[in-house]
Short mmCIF file of C-alpha atoms and ligand atoms in Angstrom, two decimals:
data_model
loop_
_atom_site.label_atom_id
_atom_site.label_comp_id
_atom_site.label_asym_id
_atom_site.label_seq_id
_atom_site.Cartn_x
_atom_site.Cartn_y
_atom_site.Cartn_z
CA UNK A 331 7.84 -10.29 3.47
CA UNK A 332 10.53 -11.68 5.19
CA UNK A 333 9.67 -10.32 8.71
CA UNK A 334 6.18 -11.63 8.20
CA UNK A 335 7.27 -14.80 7.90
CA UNK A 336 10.21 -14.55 10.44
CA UNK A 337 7.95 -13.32 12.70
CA UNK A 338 5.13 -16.15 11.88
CA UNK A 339 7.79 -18.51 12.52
CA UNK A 340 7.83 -16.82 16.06
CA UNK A 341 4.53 -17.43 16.43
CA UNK A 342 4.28 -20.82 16.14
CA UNK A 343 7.11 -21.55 18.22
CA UNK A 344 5.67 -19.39 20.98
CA UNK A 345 2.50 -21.12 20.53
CA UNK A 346 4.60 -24.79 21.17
CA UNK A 347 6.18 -23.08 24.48
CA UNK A 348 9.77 -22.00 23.19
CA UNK A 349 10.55 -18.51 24.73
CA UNK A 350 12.81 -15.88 23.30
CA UNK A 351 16.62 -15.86 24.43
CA UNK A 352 19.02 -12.40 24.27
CA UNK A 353 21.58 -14.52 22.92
CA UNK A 354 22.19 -17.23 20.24
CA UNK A 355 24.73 -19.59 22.49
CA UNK A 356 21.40 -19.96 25.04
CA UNK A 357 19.24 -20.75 22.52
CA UNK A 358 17.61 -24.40 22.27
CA UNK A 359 16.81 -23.45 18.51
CA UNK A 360 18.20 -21.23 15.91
CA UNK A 361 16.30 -20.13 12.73
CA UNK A 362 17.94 -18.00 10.35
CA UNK A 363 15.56 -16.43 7.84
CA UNK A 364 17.48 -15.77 4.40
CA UNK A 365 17.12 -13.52 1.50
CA UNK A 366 19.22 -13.92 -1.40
CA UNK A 367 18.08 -10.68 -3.36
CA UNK A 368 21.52 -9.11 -3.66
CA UNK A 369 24.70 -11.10 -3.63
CA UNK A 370 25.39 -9.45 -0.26
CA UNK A 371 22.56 -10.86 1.45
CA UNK A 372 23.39 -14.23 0.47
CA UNK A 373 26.73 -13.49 2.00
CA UNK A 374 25.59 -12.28 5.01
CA UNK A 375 24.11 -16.16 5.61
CA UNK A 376 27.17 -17.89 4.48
CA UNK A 377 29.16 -15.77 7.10
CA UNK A 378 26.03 -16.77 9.96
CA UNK A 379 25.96 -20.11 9.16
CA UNK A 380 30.11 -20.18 9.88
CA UNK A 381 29.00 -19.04 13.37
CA UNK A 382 26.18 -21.46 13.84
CA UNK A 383 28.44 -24.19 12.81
CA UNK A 384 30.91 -23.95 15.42
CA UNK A 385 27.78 -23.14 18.24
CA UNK A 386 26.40 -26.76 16.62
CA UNK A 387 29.99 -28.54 17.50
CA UNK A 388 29.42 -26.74 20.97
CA UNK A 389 25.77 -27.57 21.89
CA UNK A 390 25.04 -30.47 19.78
CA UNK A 391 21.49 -30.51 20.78
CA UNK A 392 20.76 -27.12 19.33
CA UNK A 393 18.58 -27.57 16.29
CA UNK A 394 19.36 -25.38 13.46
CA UNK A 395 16.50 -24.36 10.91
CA UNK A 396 17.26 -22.13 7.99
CA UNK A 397 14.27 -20.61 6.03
CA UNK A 398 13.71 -18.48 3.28
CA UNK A 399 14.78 -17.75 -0.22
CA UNK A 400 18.15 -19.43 0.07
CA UNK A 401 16.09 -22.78 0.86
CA UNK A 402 13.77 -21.64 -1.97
CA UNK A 403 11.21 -24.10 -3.44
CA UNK A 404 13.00 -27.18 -5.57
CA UNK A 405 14.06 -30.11 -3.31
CA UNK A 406 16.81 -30.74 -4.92
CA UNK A 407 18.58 -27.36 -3.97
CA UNK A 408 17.11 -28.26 -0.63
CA UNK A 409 19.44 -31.50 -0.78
CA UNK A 410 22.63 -29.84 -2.08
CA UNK A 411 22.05 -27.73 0.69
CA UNK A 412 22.04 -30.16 3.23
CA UNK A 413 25.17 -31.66 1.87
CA UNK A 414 26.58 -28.43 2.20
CA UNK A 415 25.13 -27.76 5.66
CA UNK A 416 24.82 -30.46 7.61
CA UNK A 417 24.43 -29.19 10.47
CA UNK A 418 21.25 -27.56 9.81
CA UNK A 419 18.12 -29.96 10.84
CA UNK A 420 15.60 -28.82 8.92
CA UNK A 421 14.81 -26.78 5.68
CA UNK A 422 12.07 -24.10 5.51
CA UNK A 423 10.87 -22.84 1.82
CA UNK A 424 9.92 -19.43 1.79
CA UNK A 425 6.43 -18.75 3.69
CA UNK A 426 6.37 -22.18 4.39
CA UNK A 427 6.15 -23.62 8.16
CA UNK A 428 5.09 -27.32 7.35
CA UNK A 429 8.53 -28.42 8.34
CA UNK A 430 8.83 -26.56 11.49
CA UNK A 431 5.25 -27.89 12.48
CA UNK A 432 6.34 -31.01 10.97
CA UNK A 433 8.60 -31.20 13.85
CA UNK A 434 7.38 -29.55 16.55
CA UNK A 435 4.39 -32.52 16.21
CA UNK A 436 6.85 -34.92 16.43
CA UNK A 437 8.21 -33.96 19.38
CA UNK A 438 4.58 -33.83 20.95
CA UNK A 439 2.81 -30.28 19.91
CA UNK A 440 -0.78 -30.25 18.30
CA UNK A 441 -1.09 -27.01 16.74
CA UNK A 442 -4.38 -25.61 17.49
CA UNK A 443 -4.86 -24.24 14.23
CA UNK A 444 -5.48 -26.23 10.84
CA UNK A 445 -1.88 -26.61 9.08
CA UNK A 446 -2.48 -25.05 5.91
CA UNK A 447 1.72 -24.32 4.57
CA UNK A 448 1.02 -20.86 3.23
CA UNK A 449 -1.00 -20.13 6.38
CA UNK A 450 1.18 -19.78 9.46
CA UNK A 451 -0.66 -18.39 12.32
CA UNK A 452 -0.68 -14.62 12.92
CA UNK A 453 2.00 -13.33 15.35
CA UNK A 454 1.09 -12.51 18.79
CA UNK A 455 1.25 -9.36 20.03
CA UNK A 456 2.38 -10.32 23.11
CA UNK A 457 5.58 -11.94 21.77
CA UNK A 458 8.77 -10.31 22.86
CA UNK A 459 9.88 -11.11 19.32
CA UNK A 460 7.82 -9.19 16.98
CA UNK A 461 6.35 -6.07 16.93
CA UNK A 462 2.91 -5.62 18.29
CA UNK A 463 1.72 -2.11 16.72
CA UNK A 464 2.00 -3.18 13.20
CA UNK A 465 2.01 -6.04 11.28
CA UNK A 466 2.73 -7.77 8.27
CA UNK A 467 0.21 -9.62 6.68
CA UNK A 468 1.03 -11.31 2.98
CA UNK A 469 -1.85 -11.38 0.58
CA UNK A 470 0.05 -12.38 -2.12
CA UNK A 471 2.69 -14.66 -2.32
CA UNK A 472 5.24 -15.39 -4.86
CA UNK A 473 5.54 -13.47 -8.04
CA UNK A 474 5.41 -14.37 -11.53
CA UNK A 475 6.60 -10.87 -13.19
CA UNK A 476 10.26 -11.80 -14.18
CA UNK A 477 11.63 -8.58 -14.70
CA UNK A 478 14.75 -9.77 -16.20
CA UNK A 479 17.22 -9.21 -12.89
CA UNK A 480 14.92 -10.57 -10.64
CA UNK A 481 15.52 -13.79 -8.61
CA UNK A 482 12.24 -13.82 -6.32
CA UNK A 483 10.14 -15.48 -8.67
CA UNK A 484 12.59 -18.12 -9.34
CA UNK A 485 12.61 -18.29 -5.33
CA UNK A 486 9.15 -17.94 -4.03
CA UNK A 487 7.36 -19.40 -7.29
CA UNK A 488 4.62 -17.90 -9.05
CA UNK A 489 1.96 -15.43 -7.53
CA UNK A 490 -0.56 -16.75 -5.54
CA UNK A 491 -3.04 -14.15 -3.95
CA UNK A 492 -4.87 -15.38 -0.46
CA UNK A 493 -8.52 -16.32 -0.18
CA UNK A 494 -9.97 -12.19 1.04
CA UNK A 495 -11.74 -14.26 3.77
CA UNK A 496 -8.62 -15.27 5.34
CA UNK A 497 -7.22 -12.59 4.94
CA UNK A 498 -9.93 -10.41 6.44
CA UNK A 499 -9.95 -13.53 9.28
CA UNK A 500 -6.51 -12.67 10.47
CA UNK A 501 -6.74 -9.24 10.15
CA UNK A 502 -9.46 -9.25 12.74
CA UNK A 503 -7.42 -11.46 15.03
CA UNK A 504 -4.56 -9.28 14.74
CA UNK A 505 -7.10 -6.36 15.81
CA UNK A 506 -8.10 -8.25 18.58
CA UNK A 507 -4.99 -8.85 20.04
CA UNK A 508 -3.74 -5.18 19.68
CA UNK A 509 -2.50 -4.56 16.29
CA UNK A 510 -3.51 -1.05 15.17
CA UNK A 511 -1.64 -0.79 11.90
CA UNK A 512 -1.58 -3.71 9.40
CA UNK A 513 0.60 -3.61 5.96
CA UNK A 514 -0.74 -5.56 3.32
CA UNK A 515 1.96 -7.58 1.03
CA UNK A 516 2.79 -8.55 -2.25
CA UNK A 517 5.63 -8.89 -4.25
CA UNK A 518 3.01 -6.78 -6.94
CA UNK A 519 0.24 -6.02 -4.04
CA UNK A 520 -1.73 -4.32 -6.64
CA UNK A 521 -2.65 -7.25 -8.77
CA UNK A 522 -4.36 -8.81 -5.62
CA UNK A 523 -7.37 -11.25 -6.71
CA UNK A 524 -6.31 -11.20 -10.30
CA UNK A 525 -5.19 -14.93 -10.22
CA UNK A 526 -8.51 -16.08 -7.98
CA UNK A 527 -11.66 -15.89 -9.80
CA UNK A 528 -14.35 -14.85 -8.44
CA UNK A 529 -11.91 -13.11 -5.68
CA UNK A 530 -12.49 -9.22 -4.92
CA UNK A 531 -9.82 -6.94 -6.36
CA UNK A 532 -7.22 -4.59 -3.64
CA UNK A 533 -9.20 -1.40 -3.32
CA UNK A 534 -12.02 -3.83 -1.75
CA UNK A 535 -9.83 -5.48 -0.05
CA UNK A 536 -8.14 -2.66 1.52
CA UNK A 537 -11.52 -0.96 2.16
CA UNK A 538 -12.75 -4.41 4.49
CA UNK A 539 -9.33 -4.62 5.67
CA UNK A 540 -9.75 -0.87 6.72
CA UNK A 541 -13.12 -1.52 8.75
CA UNK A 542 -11.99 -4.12 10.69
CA UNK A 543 -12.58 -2.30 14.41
CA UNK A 544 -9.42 -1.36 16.47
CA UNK A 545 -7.21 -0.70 13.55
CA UNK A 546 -5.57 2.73 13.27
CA UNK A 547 -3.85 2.61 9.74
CA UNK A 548 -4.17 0.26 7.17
CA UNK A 549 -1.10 0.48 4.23
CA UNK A 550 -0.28 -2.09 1.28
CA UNK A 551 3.12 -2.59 -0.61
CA UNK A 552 4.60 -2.95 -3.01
CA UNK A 553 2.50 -1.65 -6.42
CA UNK A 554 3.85 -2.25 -9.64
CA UNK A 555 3.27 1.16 -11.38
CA UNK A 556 0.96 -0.93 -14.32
CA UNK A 557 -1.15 -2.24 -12.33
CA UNK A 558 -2.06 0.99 -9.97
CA UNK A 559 -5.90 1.82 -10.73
CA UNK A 560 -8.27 4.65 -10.60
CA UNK A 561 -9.96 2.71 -8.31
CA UNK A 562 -7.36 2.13 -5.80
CA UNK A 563 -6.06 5.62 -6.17
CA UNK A 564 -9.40 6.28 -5.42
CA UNK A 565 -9.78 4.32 -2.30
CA UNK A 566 -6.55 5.71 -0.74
CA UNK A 567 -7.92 9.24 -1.14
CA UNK A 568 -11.05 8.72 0.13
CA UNK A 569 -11.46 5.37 2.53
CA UNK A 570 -10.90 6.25 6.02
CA UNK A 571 -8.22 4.57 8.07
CA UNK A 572 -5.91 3.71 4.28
CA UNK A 573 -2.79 5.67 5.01
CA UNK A 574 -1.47 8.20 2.24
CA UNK A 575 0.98 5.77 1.26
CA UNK A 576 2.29 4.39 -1.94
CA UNK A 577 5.10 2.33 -2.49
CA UNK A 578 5.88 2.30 -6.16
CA UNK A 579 9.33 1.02 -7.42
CA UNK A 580 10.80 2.88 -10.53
CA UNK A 581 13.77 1.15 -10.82
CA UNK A 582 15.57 3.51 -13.53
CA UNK A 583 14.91 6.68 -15.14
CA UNK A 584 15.95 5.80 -18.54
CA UNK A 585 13.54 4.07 -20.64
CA UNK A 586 16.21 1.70 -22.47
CA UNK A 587 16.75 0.65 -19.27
CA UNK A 588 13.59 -0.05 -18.07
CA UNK A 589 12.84 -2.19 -21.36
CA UNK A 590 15.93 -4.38 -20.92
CA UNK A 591 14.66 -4.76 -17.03
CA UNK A 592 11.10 -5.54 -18.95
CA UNK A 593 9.65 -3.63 -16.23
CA UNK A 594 6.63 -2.82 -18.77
CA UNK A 595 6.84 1.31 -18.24
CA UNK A 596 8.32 3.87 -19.55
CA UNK A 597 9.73 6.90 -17.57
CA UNK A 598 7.17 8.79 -18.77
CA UNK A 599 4.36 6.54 -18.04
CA UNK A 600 5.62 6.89 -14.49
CA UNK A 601 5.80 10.20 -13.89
CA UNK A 602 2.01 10.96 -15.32
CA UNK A 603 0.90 7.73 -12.96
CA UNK A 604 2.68 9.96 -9.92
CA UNK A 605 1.50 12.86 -10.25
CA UNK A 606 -1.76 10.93 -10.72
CA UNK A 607 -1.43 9.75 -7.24
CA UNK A 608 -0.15 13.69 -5.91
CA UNK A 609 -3.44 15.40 -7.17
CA UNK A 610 -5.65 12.71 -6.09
CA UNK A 611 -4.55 12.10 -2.84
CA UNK A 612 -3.19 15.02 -0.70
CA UNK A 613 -0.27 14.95 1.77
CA UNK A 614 0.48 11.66 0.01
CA UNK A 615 4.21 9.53 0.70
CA UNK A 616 5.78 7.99 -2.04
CA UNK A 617 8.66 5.94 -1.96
CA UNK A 618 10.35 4.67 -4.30
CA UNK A 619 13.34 1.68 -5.11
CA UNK A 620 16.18 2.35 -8.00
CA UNK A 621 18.95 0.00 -9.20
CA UNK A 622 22.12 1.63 -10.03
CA UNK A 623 24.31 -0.08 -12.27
CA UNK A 624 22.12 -2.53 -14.68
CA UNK A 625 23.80 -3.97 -17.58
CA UNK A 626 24.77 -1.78 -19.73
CA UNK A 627 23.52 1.51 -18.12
CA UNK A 628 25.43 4.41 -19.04
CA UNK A 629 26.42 7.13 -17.17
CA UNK A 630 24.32 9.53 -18.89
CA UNK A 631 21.30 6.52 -18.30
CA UNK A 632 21.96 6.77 -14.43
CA UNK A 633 21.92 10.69 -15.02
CA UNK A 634 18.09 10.02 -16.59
CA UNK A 635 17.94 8.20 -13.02
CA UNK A 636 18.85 11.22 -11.29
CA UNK A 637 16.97 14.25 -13.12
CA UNK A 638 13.43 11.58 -12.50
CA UNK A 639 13.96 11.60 -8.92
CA UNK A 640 14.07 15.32 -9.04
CA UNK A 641 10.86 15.20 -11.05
CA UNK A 642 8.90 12.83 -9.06
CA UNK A 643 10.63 14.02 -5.63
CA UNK A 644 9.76 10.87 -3.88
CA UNK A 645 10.17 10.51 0.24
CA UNK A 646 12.14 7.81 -0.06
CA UNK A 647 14.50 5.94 -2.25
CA UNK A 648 15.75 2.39 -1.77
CA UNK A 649 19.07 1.94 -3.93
CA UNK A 650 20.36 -0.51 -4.43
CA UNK A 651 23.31 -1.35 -6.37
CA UNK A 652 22.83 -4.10 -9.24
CA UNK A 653 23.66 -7.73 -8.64
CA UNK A 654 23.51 -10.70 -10.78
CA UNK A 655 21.11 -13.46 -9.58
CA UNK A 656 21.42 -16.90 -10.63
CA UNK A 657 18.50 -18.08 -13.19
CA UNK A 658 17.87 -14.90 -14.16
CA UNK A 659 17.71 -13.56 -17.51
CA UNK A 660 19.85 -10.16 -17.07
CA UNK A 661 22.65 -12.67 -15.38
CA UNK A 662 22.24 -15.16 -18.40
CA UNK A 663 22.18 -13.04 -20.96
CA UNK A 664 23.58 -9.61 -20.26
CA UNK A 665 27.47 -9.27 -18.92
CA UNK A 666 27.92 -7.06 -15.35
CA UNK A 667 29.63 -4.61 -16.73
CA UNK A 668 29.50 -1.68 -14.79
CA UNK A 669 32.57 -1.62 -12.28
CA UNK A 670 31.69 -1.69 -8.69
CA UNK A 671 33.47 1.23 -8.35
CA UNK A 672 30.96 2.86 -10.49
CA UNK A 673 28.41 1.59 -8.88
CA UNK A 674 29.65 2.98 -5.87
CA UNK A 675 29.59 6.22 -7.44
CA UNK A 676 26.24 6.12 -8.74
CA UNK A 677 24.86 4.93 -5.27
CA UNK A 678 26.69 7.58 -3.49
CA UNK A 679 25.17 10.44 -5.71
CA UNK A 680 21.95 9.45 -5.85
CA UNK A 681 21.98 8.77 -1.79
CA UNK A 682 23.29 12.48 -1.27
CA UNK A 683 20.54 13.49 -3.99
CA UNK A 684 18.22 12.30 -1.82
CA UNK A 685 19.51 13.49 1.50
CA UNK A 686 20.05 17.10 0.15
CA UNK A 687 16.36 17.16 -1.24
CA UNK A 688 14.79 15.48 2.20
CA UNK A 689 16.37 17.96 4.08
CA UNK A 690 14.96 20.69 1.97
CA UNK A 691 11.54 19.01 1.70
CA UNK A 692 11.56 18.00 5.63
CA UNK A 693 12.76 21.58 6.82
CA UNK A 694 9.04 23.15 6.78
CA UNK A 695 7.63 20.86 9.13
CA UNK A 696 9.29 22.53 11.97
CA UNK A 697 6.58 23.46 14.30
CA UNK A 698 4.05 21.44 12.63
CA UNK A 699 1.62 19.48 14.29
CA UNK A 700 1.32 15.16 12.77
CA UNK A 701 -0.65 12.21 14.09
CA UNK A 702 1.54 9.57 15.25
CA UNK A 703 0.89 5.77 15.50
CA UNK A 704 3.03 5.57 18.55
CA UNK A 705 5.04 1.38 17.98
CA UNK A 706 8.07 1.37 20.66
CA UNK A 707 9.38 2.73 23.46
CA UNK A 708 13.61 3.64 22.92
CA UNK A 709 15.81 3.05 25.32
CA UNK A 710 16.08 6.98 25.99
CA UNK A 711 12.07 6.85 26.77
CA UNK A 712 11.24 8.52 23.59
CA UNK A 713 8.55 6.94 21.21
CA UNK A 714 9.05 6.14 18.43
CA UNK A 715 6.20 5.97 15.39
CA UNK A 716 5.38 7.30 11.97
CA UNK A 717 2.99 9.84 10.36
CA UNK A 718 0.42 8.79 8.16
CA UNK A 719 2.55 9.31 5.02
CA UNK A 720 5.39 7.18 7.01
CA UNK A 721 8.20 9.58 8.02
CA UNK A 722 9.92 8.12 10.88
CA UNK A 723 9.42 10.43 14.18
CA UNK A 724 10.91 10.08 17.67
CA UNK A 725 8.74 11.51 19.68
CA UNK A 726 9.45 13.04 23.97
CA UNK A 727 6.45 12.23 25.94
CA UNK A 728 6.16 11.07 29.17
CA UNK A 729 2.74 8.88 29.00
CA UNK A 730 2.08 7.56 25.29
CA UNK A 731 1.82 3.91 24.95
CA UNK A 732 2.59 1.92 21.95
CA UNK A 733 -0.28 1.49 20.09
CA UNK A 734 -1.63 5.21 20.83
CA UNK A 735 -2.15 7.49 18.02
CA UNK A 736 -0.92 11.00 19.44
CA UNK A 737 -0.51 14.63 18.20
CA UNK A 738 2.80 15.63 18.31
CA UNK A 739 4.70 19.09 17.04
CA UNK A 740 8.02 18.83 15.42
CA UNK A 741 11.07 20.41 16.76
CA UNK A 742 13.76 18.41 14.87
CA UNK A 743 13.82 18.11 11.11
CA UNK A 744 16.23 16.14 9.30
CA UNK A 745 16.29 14.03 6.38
CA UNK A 746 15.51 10.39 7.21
CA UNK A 747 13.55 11.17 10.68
CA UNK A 748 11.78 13.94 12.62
CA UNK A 749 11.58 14.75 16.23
CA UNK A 750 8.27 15.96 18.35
CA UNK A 751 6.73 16.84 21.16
CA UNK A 752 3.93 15.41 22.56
CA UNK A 753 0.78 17.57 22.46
N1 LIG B 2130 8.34 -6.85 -5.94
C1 LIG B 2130 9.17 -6.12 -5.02
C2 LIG B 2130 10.57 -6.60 -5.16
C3 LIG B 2130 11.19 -6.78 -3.86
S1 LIG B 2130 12.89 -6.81 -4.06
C4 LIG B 2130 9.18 -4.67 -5.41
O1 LIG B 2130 8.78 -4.37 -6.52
O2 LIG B 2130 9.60 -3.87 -4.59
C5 LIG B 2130 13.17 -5.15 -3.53
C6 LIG B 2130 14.04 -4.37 -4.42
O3 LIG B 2130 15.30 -4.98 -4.54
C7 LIG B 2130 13.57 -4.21 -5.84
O4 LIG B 2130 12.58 -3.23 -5.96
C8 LIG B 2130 14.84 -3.82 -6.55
O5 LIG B 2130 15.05 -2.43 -6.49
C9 LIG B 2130 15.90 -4.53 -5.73
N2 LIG B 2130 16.45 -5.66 -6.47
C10 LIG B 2130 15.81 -6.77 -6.88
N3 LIG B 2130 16.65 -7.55 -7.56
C11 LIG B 2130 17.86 -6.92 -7.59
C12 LIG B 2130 19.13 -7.23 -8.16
N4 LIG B 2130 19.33 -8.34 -8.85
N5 LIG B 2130 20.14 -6.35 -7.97
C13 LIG B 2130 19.93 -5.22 -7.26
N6 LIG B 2130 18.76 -4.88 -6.73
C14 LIG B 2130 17.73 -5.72 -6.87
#
């Protein structure tokens, strides 16, 4: 989500005649897009913003912008902020460019395009900024789940999904201009429409989305497991150009857990909904996101973690260590109180869990022969793309341009990417 806006923000400030720079002490403007989802994001700004303070006392004319989730939505955090910061000109919510086109007007640019705040223009895939084989494209914005140790809704406010015919609008445009893979976003992508009446639901969506002429792959993330359908199952397995692709965040393995997260499943009611998606759609990816370390998780209730990875044997894991968030309920109400140390631990087992199984699992496809959606061009010549189930593939060919499915064989397996030949 963050690269889709990031990348918007691009966009517009291509379209007002700013150019990319290599390097941040050349640059006439600075925009630091923020996410505050784990403590150590957040610090990651603080320690930027250090930086960008002295390049202010340096180039006083640089103008700073900082976007995102650390601007969030209330204005009065946007003040304390600027107390805090004040040498950062201007203040972008999250998925919101009115101030940036607020300014760029008042230094003399019309924007061609209607401001409409949640509607930034699509990126260009021309820009030297942003990918131009795939792109982002939000659908719904904001989330109004509140598991307990989430901060996003507190940060991006409550779920909004997109009018379909905008969305359908600027996936066109995006064809137009080159893009052959689009990924459809949500903070819960599968409850697209539900807050619109009258609005089409996501397997309609995705099946427009999917006939808009010139695209090559068509994905959507991220699905909350209770709100995955037959129907959208359904549309994955059978709609040409939808990728076999789900991304479907577990969280934890034991079901106390997963109650005090109020994440509205059981481990149980997960593993039936996967291999629900496994018979219905073949040679499907699954990934998959765990936190390590919740409140009050045992070791034996990170060991339920582990033994339901082995069950569902997902492609990917994102883990990611608990941290509490301000406003939320888990950091209000329930102490941190599993060490770091242990956290540590619990990360680093489940991470070699995962390598030790990919490498297993990826070991077969020697020799194989995958489509790949060929993005960049490395350094070292080599392509690199994904398969249609979105393994990462580096690919030695001498002619394939980025935007070019291909048929490749694999002569490299390992655990987080493959390597191919051309065919
Ligand atoms: N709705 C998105 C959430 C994006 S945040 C989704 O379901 O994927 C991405 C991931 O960050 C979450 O899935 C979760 O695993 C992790 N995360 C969110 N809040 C966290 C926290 N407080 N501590 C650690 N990890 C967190």
């Amino acid at each position: 989500m963050n690269e889709a806006d990031a990348l918007r923000a691009a966009s517009l400030l291509e379209s007002a005649g700013y150019r990319p720079v290599a390097r941040a002490d050349a640059a006439g403007l600075l925009l630091l897009n923020t996410c505050v989802v784990r403590q150590q994001a957040e610090d990651k700004i603080y320690s930027r913003l250090t930086y960008v303070a002295e390049l202010k006392q340096k180039h006083p004319d640089l103008v700073v912008a900082l976007m995102g989730c650390l601007v969030g939505k209330n204005p009065r955090e946007t003040a304390r902020l600027r107390e805090r910061f004040p040498f950062v000109d201007l203040f972008l919510p999250p998925s919101d460019l009115a101030p940036l086109r607020a300014f760029l007007e008042a230094r003399g640019f019309s924007p061609a395009r209607a401001a409409d705040d949640d509607l930034p223009p699509p990126p260009l895939p021309d820009s030297q900024t942003g990918r131009s084989v795939v792109a982002h494209l939000p659908v719904v914005l904001g989330c109004s789940h509140a598991c307990t140790y989430c901060v996003i809704p507190y940060r991006r406010g409550g779920e909004r999904s997109r009018p379909s015919a905008e969305i359908l609008a600027e996936a066109a445009a995006l064809a137009a201009r080159g893009v052959r893979e689009i990924i459809l976003l949500g903070q819960i992508v599968d409850r697209y429409g539900l807050d619109r009446p009258g609005e089409i639901y996501l397997p309609e969506l995705l099946r427009r989305v999917a006939a808009v002429p010139g695209l090559a792959r068509v994905r959507f993330l991220t699905s909350h497991p209770r709100w995955i359908t037959d129907d959208l199952i359904a549309a994955v397995a059978t709609v040409p150009g939808l990728a076999p692709y789900f991304e479907i965040p577990v969280q934890a393995g034991s079901d106390a857990v997963l109650a005090a997260m109020r994440r509205g499943y059981t481990a149980g009611e997960y593993e039936a909904l996967v291999a629900k998606v496994r018979a219905a759609v073949p040679g499907v990816g699954l990934s998959t996101d765990v936190i390590v370390g919740f409140p009050g998780e045992t070791a034996a209730q990170f060991e339920d973690s582990m033994a339901l990875m082995r069950r569902i044997d997902p492609d990917m894991i994102r883990i990611a260590k608990y941290s509490p968030r301000p406003l939320t309920y888990s950091a209000r109400h329930l102490p941190d109180d599993v060490p770091e140390a242990e956290k540590e631990r619990r990360r680093v087992a489940m991470e070699a869990q995962l390598r030790a199984r990919l490498t297993e699992k990826n070991a077969p496809l020697l020799g194989q022969t995958v489509e790949i959606l060929v993005e960049t061009i490395e350094k070292t010549g080599r392509r690199h793309g994904r398969t249609p189930d979105y393994k990462p593939v580096f690919v030695d060919a001498s002619s394939a341009a980025p935007g070019e499915l291909i048929q490749a064989r694999i002569t490299w397996a390992g655990p987080f990417s493959l390597i191919a030949e051309a065919l």
